[in-house]
Coordinates of C-alpha atoms in Angstrom, one line a residue:
Chain A
M169 CA 7.4 -19.6 14.5
S170 CA 8.7 -18.5 11.1
K171 CA 11.4 -20.1 9.0
I172 CA 12.6 -21.1 5.5
I173 CA 11.0 -24.5 4.7
G174 CA 12.8 -25.1 1.5
T175 CA 15.3 -23.9 -1.1
E176 CA 15.7 -25.4 -4.5
E177 CA 17.1 -24.3 -7.9
K178 CA 15.2 -25.0 -11.1
G179 CA 16.3 -23.7 -14.5
G180 CA 18.5 -20.9 -13.1
V181 CA 15.9 -19.8 -10.6
V182 CA 16.4 -20.2 -6.9
I183 CA 13.1 -20.8 -5.1
I184 CA 12.9 -20.0 -1.4
S185 CA 9.8 -21.1 0.4
T186 CA 8.9 -19.6 3.7
E187 CA 6.5 -20.4 6.6
G188 CA 5.0 -18.1 9.1
Y189 CA 5.4 -14.4 10.0
L190 CA 7.6 -12.6 7.5
N191 CA 9.2 -10.4 10.1
K192 CA 12.8 -9.2 10.5
D193 CA 14.3 -12.6 11.4
L194 CA 12.7 -14.5 8.5
A195 CA 13.5 -11.7 6.0
L196 CA 17.1 -11.7 7.2
A197 CA 17.2 -15.5 6.7
V198 CA 15.8 -15.1 3.2
M199 CA 18.3 -12.4 2.5
E200 CA 21.2 -14.6 3.7
E201 CA 20.0 -17.6 1.7
A202 CA 19.4 -15.5 -1.5
S203 CA 22.8 -13.8 -1.1
K204 CA 24.6 -17.1 -1.1
H205 CA 23.1 -18.0 -4.5
I206 CA 23.5 -14.5 -5.9
D207 CA 27.2 -14.6 -4.9
N208 CA 27.5 -17.9 -6.7
G209 CA 26.0 -16.4 -9.9
T210 CA 22.3 -17.4 -9.7
I211 CA 20.5 -14.0 -9.9
N212 CA 16.9 -14.9 -10.3
I213 CA 15.1 -15.4 -7.0
L214 CA 11.6 -16.6 -6.5
I215 CA 10.1 -16.4 -3.0
N216 CA 7.1 -18.7 -2.4
L217 CA 5.0 -17.2 0.3
S218 CA 2.1 -19.7 0.3
K219 CA 2.7 -20.6 4.0
S220 CA 3.4 -17.1 5.2
N221 CA 0.2 -15.3 6.0
I222 CA 1.4 -12.0 7.4
V223 CA 4.3 -9.6 7.0
N224 CA 5.6 -6.5 8.8
S225 CA 7.2 -3.5 7.4
I226 CA 10.6 -4.4 8.9
G227 CA 10.6 -7.7 6.9
A228 CA 9.4 -5.9 3.8
S229 CA 12.2 -3.3 4.2
I230 CA 14.8 -6.1 4.2
I231 CA 13.1 -7.4 1.0
I232 CA 13.8 -3.9 -0.5
E233 CA 17.4 -4.4 0.4
L234 CA 17.3 -7.7 -1.5
I235 CA 15.8 -5.9 -4.6
E236 CA 18.7 -3.4 -4.4
K237 CA 21.2 -6.2 -4.2
L238 CA 19.7 -7.9 -7.2
Q239 CA 19.5 -4.7 -9.2
E240 CA 23.3 -4.4 -8.8
V241 CA 23.8 -7.7 -10.7
N242 CA 20.8 -7.3 -13.1
G243 CA 19.0 -10.0 -11.3
S244 CA 15.3 -10.4 -10.6
L245 CA 13.1 -11.0 -7.6
S246 CA 9.7 -12.6 -8.0
F247 CA 7.0 -13.8 -5.6
C248 CA 4.4 -16.5 -5.9
E249 CA 1.3 -17.5 -3.9
L250 CA 1.2 -14.3 -2.0
P251 CA -1.6 -14.0 0.5
S252 CA -3.8 -11.1 -0.4
I253 CA -2.8 -8.9 2.6
I254 CA 0.9 -9.4 1.8
E255 CA 0.3 -8.5 -1.8
K256 CA -1.6 -5.4 -0.7
T257 CA 1.1 -4.4 1.7
F258 CA 3.8 -4.8 -1.1
K259 CA 1.6 -2.7 -3.4
I260 CA 1.2 0.1 -0.9
M261 CA 5.0 0.2 -0.4
G262 CA 5.7 0.1 -4.2
L263 CA 7.6 -3.2 -4.1
T264 CA 5.4 -4.7 -6.8
K265 CA 6.8 -2.2 -9.3
Y266 CA 10.2 -4.0 -8.9
C267 CA 9.0 -7.6 -8.6
D268 CA 6.8 -9.9 -10.6
T269 CA 4.1 -11.7 -8.8
F270 CA 2.6 -15.1 -9.8
E271 CA -0.4 -17.0 -8.8
N272 CA 1.6 -20.2 -8.2
Q273 CA 5.1 -21.6 -8.5
E274 CA 4.4 -23.4 -11.8
A275 CA 3.3 -20.2 -13.5
A276 CA 6.3 -18.4 -12.1
L277 CA 8.8 -21.0 -13.4
E278 CA 7.1 -21.2 -16.8
Q279 CA 7.7 -17.5 -17.1
L280 CA 11.1 -17.2 -15.5
T281 CA 12.9 -20.3 -16.9
Chain B
M111 CA -19.8 6.5 20.6
S112 CA -21.5 5.8 23.9
E113 CA -19.8 4.5 27.0
A114 CA -21.9 1.4 26.6
N115 CA -19.7 0.2 23.7
P116 CA -18.1 -3.1 24.6
T117 CA -14.3 -2.7 24.9
V118 CA -11.6 -5.3 24.9
E119 CA -8.4 -4.2 26.6
L120 CA -4.9 -5.6 26.1
K121 CA -1.7 -4.8 27.9
L122 CA 1.4 -5.9 26.0
P123 CA 5.0 -6.1 27.3
I124 CA 7.7 -4.8 25.0
I125 CA 8.8 -8.3 23.8
E126 CA 9.6 -9.3 20.2
N127 CA 6.6 -10.5 18.2
M128 CA 4.1 -9.6 20.9
E129 CA 2.2 -7.7 18.2
L130 CA 0.9 -11.1 17.1
V131 CA -1.0 -11.4 20.4
A132 CA -2.8 -8.2 19.4
T133 CA -3.6 -9.6 16.0
Q134 CA -5.1 -12.7 17.5
T135 CA -7.3 -10.5 19.6
S136 CA -8.3 -8.4 16.7
E137 CA -9.2 -11.5 14.7
V138 CA -11.6 -12.6 17.5
V139 CA -13.1 -9.2 17.7
S140 CA -13.5 -8.9 13.9
K141 CA -15.2 -12.3 13.8
H142 CA -17.6 -11.2 16.6
M143 CA -18.4 -8.1 14.5
D144 CA -18.8 -10.2 11.3
L145 CA -16.2 -8.2 9.5
S146 CA -15.0 -9.5 6.1
E147 CA -11.8 -11.6 5.8
E148 CA -10.3 -8.7 3.9
K149 CA -11.1 -6.1 6.5
T150 CA -9.9 -8.5 9.3
S151 CA -6.5 -8.9 7.6
E152 CA -6.2 -5.2 7.0
I153 CA -6.8 -4.5 10.7
S154 CA -4.2 -7.1 11.7
M155 CA -1.6 -5.6 9.4
A156 CA -2.3 -2.0 10.6
L157 CA -2.2 -3.3 14.2
I158 CA 1.2 -4.9 13.7
E159 CA 2.6 -1.7 12.4
A160 CA 1.0 0.3 15.2
C161 CA 2.5 -2.0 17.8
I162 CA 6.0 -1.9 16.2
N163 CA 5.9 1.9 16.1
A164 CA 4.9 1.9 19.8
F165 CA 7.6 -0.7 20.7
E166 CA 10.4 1.0 18.8
H167 CA 9.8 4.7 18.4
S168 CA 8.3 5.6 21.7
E169 CA 11.4 4.2 23.5
T170 CA 9.1 3.2 26.3
K171 CA 10.3 0.5 28.7
S172 CA 6.8 -0.1 30.0
E173 CA 3.8 -1.8 28.4
I174 CA 1.6 -0.6 25.6
Y175 CA -2.1 -0.7 25.9
I176 CA -4.6 -1.6 23.2
H177 CA -8.3 -0.9 23.4
F178 CA -10.7 -2.5 20.9
I179 CA -14.0 -0.5 21.0
I180 CA -16.8 -2.3 19.3
S181 CA -19.8 -0.4 17.9
D182 CA -22.5 -1.4 15.5
D183 CA -20.9 0.3 12.5
R184 CA -17.2 0.3 13.2
L185 CA -14.3 -1.0 15.2
T186 CA -12.1 1.6 16.9
I187 CA -8.7 0.6 18.0
K188 CA -6.5 2.7 20.3
V189 CA -2.8 1.9 20.7
I190 CA -1.4 3.8 23.7
D191 CA 2.2 4.1 24.8
K192 CA 3.8 6.1 27.6
G193 CA 6.9 6.9 25.6
K194 CA 8.6 10.1 24.5
G195 CA 6.0 11.1 21.9
F196 CA 6.7 12.5 18.4
D197 CA 5.9 15.4 16.2
T198 CA 3.1 14.2 14.0
S199 CA 3.7 17.0 11.5
N200 CA 7.2 15.7 11.0
V201 CA 6.4 12.3 9.5
K202 CA 7.7 11.9 6.0
I203 CA 5.9 9.8 3.4
P204 CA 8.3 7.1 2.3
N205 CA 9.1 6.6 -1.4
I206 CA 10.6 3.4 -2.7
E207 CA 12.3 5.0 -5.6
K208 CA 14.2 7.3 -3.2
K209 CA 15.1 4.4 -1.0
L210 CA 16.5 2.2 -3.7
K211 CA 19.9 3.1 -5.0
S212 CA 20.6 5.4 -2.1
N213 CA 21.9 5.2 1.4
E214 CA 18.5 6.2 2.8
R215 CA 17.3 3.7 5.4
K216 CA 14.7 1.3 4.0
R217 CA 12.4 1.5 7.1
G218 CA 9.7 4.0 7.9
W219 CA 6.6 2.5 6.3
G220 CA 4.5 2.0 9.3
I221 CA 2.3 5.1 9.3
L222 CA 1.8 5.0 5.5
L223 CA 0.6 1.4 5.8
I224 CA -1.7 2.2 8.8
K225 CA -3.3 5.1 6.9
E226 CA -3.8 3.1 3.7
L227 CA -5.3 0.1 5.5
M228 CA -7.6 1.8 7.9
D229 CA -10.6 4.1 7.3
S230 CA -9.4 6.8 9.6
V231 CA -6.3 7.4 11.7
D232 CA -5.5 10.0 14.3
F233 CA -2.5 10.6 16.5
E234 CA -2.3 12.5 19.8
S235 CA 1.2 12.8 21.0
S236 CA 3.0 14.6 23.8
N237 CA 6.0 14.2 26.0
D238 CA 3.9 11.8 28.1
G239 CA 3.2 9.4 25.3
T240 CA 1.2 8.7 22.1
T241 CA -2.3 7.5 21.5
L242 CA -3.0 6.2 18.0
T243 CA -6.7 5.9 17.2
M244 CA -7.6 4.0 14.1
V245 CA -11.0 3.0 12.8
K246 CA -12.3 0.4 10.4
N247 CA -15.9 0.9 9.2
K248 CA -18.0 -2.2 9.0
I249 CA -19.4 -1.1 5.6
N250 CA -17.3 0.6 2.9
N251 CA -17.9 4.3 2.4
E252 CA -18.5 4.9 -1.3

């Protein structure tokens, strides 16, 4: 139902692309994937949500844990291609104060690399 | 609201991700009411949070019930559980600054999200369960 559909590294940025409902299971999978790269020294994470159309607050809470983990290593978390309802949800929760959001992956990489 | 208002009723078992069944229903109802895409997705998001709250916090083992009450100017959704209830005056507004860099649990956003996404929200809670009533108006109130 929901999964990570790709992980790649470009110019020191790890791009994690997801598909489906950003619930607890998918957020934990993103956390695990991101953590592997953070532990190996890549501390800029970009999550591409173009194929995830809905989130819940449990998934978003795990994203807050990822922000916390990245703050500990002076890393950054960014999002691209957020569906408007996910962006609105993140804004209500205050996540967007701690993450950059980009219209698309190209714009994100131009800024982040 | 008259008793003639068409109502769609759902009964959901407490099974992971069953909240998506509720959102599929709300999308059909929203389309029937000709609600905008934005309002439709806000309703879905609020409904997800309402279901998760009912699943997790009510500690009920039985089903939850959702009523979609259609009227000309608004959609009223009732999410009903038969769980332990909660003190509505004791709900804290979460703050991300406090949650970051602290041991505070990162959860607890559901009610804030529901209130922000819907036009009105009301809780009735007792030892016999909780009824959350939330309304989305068809036209924005300016």
